[in-house]
Tab-separated table of C-alpha atoms in Angstrom:
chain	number	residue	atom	x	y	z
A	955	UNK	CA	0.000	0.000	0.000
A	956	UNK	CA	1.088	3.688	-0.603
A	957	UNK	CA	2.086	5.477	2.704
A	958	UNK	CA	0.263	8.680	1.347
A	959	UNK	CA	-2.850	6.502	1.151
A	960	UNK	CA	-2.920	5.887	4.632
A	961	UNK	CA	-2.185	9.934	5.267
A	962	UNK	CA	-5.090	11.115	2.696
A	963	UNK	CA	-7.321	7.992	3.211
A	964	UNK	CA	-10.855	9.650	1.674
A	965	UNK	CA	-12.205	11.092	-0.833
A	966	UNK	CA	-12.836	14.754	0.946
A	967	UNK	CA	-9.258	15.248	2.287
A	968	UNK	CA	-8.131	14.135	-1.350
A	969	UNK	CA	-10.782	16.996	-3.010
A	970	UNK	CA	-8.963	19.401	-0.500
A	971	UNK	CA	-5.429	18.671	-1.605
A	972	UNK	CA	-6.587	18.589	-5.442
A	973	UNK	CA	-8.419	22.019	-5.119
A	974	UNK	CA	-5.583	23.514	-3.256
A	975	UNK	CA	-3.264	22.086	-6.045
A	976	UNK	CA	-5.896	24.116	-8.855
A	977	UNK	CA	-7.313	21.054	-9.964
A	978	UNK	CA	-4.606	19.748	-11.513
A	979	UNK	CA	-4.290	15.934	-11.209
A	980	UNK	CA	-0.876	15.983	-12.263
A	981	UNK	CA	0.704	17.994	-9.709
A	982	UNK	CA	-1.455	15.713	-7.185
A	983	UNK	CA	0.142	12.560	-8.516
A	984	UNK	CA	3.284	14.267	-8.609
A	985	UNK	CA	2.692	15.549	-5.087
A	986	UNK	CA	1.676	11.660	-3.887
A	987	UNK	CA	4.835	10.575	-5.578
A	988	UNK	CA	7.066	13.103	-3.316
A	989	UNK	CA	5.037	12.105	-0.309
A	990	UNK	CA	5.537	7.970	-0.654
A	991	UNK	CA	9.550	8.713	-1.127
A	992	UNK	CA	9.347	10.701	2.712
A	993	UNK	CA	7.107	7.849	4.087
A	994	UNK	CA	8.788	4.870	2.214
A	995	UNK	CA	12.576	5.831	2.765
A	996	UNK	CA	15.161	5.885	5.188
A	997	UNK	CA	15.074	9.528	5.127
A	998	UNK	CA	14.366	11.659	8.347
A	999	UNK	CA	12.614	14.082	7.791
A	1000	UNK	CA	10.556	16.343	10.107
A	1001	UNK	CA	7.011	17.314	9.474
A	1002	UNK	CA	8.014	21.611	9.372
A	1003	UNK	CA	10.866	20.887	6.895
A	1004	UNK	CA	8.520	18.808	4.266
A	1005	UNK	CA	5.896	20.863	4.780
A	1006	UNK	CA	8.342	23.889	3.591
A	1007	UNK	CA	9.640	21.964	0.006
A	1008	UNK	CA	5.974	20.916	-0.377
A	1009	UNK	CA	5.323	24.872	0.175
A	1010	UNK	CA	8.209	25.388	-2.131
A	1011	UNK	CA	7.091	22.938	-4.880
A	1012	UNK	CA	3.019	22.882	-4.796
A	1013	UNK	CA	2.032	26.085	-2.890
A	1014	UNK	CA	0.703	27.656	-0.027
A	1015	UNK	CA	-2.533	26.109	-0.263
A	1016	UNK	CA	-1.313	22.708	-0.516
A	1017	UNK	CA	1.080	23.064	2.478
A	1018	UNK	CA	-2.199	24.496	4.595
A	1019	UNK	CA	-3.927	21.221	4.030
A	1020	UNK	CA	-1.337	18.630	4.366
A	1021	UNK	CA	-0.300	20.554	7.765
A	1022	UNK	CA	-4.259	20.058	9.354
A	1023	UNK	CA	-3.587	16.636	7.873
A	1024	UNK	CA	-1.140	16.201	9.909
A	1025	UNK	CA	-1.790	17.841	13.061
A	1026	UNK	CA	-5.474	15.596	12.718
A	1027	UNK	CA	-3.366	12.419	12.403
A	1028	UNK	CA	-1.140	13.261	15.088
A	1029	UNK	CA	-3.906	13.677	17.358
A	1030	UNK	CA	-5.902	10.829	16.898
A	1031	UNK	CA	-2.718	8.612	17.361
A	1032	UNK	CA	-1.643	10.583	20.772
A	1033	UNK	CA	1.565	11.742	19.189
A	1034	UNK	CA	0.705	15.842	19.644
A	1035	UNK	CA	3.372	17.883	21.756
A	1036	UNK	CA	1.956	21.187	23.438
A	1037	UNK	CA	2.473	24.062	21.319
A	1038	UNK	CA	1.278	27.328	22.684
A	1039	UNK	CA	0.879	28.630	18.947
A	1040	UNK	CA	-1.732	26.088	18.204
A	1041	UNK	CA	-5.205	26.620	19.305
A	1042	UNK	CA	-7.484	23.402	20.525
């Protein structure tokens, strides 16, 4: 199974990321392509610093997504750290 897969994993997250992305299924496979090479390799990588070259390479808009993406997976698997900068 693709890691992104079990990142996106429906339908409505996946509209979000291909509406912040224009529409343009292209730079969504592309962008599912760079994702699976973070999750699948033996690179380390933190969340802030792909979140920046996604930023870098797919926009604004797409970073904004994947980053409530995250912060809603890390939550419902206990693995959030106290931030005062993020509201609950």
């Amino acid at each position: 199974m693709k890691y992104h897969k079990k990142l996106i994993g429906n339908l409505t997250k996946e509209t979000e990321l291909l509406e912040s992305l224009e529409w343009n299924e292209d730079h969504l496979k592309s962008l599912y392509e760079y994702l699976d090479m973070h999750f699948n390799g033996d690179s380390i990588i933190t969340p802030d610093l792909l979140l920046e070259e996604i930023e870098k390479h797919y926009g604004s808009a797409c970073s904004k997504v994947l980053r409530e993406m995250f912060v809603e997976v890390s939550l419902y698997n206990g693995l959030h750290i106290y931030d005062s900068d993020i509201e609950n």
